[in-house]
Coordinates of C-alpha atoms and ligand atoms in Angstrom, one line a residue:
X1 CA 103.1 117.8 73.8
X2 CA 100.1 117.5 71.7
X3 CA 96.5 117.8 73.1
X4 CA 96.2 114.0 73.1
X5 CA 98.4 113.5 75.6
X6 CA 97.8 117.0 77.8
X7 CA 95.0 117.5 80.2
X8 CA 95.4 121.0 81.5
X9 CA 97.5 123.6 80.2
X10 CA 98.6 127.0 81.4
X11 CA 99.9 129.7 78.9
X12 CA 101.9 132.8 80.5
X13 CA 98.9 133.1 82.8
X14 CA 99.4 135.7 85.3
X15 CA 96.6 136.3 88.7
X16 CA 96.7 139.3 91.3
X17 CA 94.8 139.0 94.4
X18 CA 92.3 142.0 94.5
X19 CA 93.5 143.5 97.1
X20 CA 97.0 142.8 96.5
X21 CA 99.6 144.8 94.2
X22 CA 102.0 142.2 93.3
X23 CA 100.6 139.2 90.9
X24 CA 100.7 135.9 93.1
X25 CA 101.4 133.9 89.4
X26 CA 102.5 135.3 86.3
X27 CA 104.4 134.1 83.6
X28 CA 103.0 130.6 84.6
X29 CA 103.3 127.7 82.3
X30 CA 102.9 124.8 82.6
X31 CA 101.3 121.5 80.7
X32 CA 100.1 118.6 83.3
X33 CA 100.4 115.3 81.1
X34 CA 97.4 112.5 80.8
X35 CA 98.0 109.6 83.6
X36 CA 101.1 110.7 85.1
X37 CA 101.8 110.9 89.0
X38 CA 103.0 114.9 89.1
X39 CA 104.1 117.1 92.3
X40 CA 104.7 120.4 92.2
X41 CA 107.0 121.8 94.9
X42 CA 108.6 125.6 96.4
X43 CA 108.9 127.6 98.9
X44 CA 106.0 129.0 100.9
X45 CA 104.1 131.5 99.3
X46 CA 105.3 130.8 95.9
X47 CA 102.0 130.3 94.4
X48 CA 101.1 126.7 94.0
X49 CA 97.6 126.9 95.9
X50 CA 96.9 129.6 93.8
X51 CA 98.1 127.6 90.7
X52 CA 95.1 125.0 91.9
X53 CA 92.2 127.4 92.2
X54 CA 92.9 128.9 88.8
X55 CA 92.7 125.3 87.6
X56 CA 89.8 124.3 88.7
X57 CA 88.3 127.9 87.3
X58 CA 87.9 129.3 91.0
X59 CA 90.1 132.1 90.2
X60 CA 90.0 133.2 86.5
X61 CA 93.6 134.8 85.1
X62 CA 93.8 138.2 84.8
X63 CA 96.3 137.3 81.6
X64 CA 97.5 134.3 79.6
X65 CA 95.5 130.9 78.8
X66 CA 94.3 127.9 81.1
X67 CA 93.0 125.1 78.6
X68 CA 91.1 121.7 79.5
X69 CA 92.9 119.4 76.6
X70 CA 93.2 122.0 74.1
X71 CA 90.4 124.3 74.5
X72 CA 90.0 127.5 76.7
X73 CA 88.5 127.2 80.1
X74 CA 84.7 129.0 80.0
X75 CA 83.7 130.7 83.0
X76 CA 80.2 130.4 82.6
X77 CA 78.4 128.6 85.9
X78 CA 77.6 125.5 83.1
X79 CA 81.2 124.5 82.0
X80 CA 82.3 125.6 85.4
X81 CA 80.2 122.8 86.7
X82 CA 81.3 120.7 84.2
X83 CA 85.1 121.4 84.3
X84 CA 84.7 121.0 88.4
X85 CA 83.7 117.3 87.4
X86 CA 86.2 116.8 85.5
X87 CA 89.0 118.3 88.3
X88 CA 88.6 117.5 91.4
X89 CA 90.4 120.1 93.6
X90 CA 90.8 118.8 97.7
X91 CA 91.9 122.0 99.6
X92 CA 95.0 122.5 101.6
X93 CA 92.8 123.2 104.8
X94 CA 89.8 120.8 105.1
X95 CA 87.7 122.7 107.2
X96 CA 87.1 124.8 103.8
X97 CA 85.8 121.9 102.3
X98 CA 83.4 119.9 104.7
X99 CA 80.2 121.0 104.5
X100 CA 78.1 118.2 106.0
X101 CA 77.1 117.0 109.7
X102 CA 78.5 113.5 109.3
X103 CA 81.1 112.1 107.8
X104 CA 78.9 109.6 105.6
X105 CA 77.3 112.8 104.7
X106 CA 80.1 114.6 103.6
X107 CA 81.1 111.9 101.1
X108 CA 77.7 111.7 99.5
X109 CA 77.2 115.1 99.1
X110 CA 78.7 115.5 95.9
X111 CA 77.4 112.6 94.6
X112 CA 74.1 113.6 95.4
X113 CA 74.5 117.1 93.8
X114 CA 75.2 115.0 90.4
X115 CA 71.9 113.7 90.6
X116 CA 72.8 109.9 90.8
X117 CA 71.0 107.0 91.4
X118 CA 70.7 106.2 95.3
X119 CA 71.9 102.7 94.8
X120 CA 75.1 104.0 92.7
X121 CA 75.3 106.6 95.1
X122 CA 75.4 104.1 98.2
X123 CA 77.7 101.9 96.7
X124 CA 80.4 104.3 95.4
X125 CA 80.2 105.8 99.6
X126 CA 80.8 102.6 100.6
X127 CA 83.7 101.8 98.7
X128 CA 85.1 105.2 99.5
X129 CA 84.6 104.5 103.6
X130 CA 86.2 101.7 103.0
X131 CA 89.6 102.8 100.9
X132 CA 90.0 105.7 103.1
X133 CA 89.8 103.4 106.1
X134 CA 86.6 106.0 107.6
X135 CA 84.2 103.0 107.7
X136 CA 84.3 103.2 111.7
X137 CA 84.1 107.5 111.7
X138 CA 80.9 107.0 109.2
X139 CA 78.4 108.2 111.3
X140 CA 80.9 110.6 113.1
X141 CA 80.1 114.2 113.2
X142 CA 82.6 116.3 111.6
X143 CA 83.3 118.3 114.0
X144 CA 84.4 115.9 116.7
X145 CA 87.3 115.2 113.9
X146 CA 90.7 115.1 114.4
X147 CA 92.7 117.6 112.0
X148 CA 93.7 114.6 110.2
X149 CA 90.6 112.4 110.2
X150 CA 89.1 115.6 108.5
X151 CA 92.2 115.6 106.1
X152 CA 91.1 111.9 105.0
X153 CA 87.6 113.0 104.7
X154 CA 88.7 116.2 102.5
X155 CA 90.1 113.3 100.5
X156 CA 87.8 111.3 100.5
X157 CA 84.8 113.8 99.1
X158 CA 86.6 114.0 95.8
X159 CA 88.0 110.9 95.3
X160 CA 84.4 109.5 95.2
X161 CA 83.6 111.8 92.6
X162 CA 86.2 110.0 90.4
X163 CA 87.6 113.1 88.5
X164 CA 89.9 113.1 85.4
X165 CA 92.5 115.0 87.2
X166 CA 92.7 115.2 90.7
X167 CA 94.6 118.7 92.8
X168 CA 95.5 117.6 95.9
X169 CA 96.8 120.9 98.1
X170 CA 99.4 119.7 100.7
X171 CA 98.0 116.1 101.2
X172 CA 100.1 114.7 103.8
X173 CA 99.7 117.5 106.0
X174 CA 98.6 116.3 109.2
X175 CA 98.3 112.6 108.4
X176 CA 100.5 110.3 110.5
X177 CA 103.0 107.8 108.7
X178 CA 100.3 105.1 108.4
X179 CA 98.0 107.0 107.1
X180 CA 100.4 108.6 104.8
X181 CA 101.1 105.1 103.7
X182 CA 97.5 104.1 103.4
X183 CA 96.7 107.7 101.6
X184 CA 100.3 106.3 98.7
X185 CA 98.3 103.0 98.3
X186 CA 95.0 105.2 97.6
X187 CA 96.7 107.3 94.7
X188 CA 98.0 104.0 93.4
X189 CA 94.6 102.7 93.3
X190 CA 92.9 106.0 91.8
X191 CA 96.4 106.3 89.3
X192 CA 95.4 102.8 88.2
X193 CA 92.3 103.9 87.2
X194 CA 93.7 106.0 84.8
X195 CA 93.2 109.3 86.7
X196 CA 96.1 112.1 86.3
X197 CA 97.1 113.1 90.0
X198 CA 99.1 116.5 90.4
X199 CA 99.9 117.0 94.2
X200 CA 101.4 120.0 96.0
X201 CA 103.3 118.9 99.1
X202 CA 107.0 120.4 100.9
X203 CA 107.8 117.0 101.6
X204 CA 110.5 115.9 99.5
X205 CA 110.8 112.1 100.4
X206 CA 106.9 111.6 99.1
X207 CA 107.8 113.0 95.7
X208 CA 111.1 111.4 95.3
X209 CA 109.3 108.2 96.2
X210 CA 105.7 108.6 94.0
X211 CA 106.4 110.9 91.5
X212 CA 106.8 110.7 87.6
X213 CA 107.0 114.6 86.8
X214 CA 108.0 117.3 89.4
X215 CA 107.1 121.2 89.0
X216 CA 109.5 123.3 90.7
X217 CA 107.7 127.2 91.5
X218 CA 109.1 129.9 92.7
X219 CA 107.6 133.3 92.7
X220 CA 104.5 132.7 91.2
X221 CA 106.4 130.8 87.9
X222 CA 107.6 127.3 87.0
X223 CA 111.4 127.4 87.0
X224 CA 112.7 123.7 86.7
X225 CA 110.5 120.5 85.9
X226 CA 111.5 117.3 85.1
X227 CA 111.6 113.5 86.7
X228 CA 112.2 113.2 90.2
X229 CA 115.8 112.6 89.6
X230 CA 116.8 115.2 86.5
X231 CA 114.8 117.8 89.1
X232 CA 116.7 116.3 92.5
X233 CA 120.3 115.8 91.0
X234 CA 120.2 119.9 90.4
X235 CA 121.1 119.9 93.7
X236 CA 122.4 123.6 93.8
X237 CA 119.5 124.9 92.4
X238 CA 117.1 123.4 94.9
X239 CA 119.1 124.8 97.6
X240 CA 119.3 128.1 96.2
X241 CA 115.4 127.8 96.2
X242 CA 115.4 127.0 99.8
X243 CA 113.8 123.4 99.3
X244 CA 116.5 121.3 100.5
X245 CA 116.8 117.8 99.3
X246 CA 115.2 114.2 99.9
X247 CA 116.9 111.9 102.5
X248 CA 117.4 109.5 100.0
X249 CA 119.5 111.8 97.6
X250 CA 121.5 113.2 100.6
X251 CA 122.3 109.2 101.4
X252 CA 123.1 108.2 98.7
X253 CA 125.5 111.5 97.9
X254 CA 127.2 110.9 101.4
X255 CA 128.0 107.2 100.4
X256 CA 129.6 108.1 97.1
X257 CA 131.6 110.6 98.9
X258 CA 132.4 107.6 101.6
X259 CA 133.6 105.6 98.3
X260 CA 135.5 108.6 97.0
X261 CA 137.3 109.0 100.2
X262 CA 138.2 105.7 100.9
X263 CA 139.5 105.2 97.2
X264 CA 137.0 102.6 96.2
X265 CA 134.7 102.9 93.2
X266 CA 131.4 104.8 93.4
X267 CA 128.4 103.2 92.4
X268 CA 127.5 103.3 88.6
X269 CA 124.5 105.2 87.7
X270 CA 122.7 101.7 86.8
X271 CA 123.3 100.9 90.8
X272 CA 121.9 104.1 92.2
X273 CA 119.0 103.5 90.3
X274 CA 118.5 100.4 91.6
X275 CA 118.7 101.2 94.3
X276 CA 116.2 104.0 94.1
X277 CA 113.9 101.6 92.9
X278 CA 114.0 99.3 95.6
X279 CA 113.6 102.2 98.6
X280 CA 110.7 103.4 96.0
X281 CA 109.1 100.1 96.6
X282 CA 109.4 100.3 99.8
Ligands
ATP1 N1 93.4 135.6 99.6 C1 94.6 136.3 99.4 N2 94.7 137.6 99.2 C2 95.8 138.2 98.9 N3 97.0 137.6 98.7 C3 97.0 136.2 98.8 C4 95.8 135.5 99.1 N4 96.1 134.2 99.1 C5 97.4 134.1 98.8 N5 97.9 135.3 98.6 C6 99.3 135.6 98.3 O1 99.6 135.0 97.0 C7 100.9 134.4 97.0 C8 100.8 132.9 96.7 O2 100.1 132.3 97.8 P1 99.8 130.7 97.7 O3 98.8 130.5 98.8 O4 99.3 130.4 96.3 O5 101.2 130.1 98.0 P2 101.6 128.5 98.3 O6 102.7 128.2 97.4 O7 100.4 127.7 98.2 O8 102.1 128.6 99.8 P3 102.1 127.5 101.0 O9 103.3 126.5 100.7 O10 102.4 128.3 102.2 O11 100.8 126.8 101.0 C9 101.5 134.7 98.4 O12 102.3 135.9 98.2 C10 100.3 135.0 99.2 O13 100.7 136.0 100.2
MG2 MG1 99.4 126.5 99.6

């Protein structure tokens, strides 16, 4: 993959917590490509948050390369201001993110640190209350937020930023299945946009669903990547990882079986796809 069409890339980059003895990543490559939904899954503690705050220059390797299309990441408090622009990073816990007293507040911070103009500013906080359905929690103070109404806002405070690629850290966590659904129609707006997305979840059924590209980690390295279904059909190796499978692979395994069984014909490749396509639509 050429420069053109990578954003990020890491090179054999290895990171070891300092008071730790054992590198949380090494070995870690990986190349996240322009405009594509990507997910990166494994097992808890296999190094994906870490993964995110090297890329956004939080955390710099101890070894190996992290490039922003091509060129190494400085770590100078200038390009790291710049490259945080540019990556918008929303944590896996949001009370390590919200800073503000209100929620309106909290989504104009960042915006305000850029120096905008107010009107721009007021207008791209009002589009943002409004796509991450927080127009009624506005004036809310954060701390009278549910775990998942402060999920949304985490969300929301980078989103209105409008980064090139956008980390999300375990972004279903806590959110109930509407707002999960609402939070899928979101990413299709900001995907649209032409924004790169690279999410970090466990569930399974998301990335089957929304994906393009999946990274599967596992001790601090990528070990298998791939489209959702090249990564999902290895079936023994995800077990072997401890992941388990989507529901609808499962399904659709346990009908073919049914067909086997029964002497009928399974369904052609061409079929399960379709099928796959229609649940994707869902
Ligand atoms: N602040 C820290 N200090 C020392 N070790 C840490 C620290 N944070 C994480 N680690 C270790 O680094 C490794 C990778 O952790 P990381 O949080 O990146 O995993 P993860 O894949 O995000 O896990 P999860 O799915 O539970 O969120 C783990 O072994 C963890 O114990
Ligand atoms: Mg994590």
């Amino acid at each position: 993959m050429s420069p053109e069409f990578e954003l990020l890339s890491f090179k054999n980059v290895e990171y070891t917590y300092p008071c730790s003895q054992h590198p949380a990543v090494q070995n870690l490559t990986l190349r996240i490509p322009k405009h594509q939904r990507c997910a990166i899954i494994g097992r808890n503690g296999c190094g994906k948050t870490t993964l995110f705050r090297l890329a956004n220059g939080l955390y710099r390797p101890k070894r190996g390369r992290i490039e922003w299309q091509g060129k190494p990441l400085n770590y100078d408090r200038k390009s790291l201001n710049q490259l945080r622009q540019k990556v918008g990073l929303v944590f896996q816990n949001p009370e390590q993110q919200l800073v503000a007293t209100t929620v309106e507040e909290d989504i104009s911070y960042g915006l305000c640190n850029l120096g905008l103009p107010e009107s721009e500013i007021a207008q791209r906080v009002q589009q943002t209350l409004l796509d991450f359905d927080l127009l009624n929690l506005a004036d809310a103070p954060i701390n009278y937020l549910s775990l998942g109404q402060k999920k949304r806002v985490s969300i929301a405070d980078v989103m209105v930023l409008q980064p090139q690629l956008l980390l999300l850290d375990e972004p279903t966590a806590y959110l109930d299945p509407k707002q999960v659904q609402n939070f899928r129609t979101t990413l299709e707006k900001v995907h649209s946009r032409g924004t790169t997305i690279l999410l970090a979840t466990h569930n399974l059924d998301f990335v089957e669903a929304w994906a393009d590209w999946v990274f599967v980690m596992d001790s601090g390295e990528i070990v298998l990547e791939g489209t959702p279904e090249t990564v999902f059909n290895q079936s023994q190796q995800i077990q072997e990882l401890g992941l388990g499978v989507p529901l609808i692979v499962t399904a659709l395994n346990a009908i073919q079986d049914e067909l086997t069984l029964n002497q009928l014909t399974p369904l052609s490749a061409e079929q399960l796809q379709k099928i796959r396509q229609r649940i994707r639509q869902l």
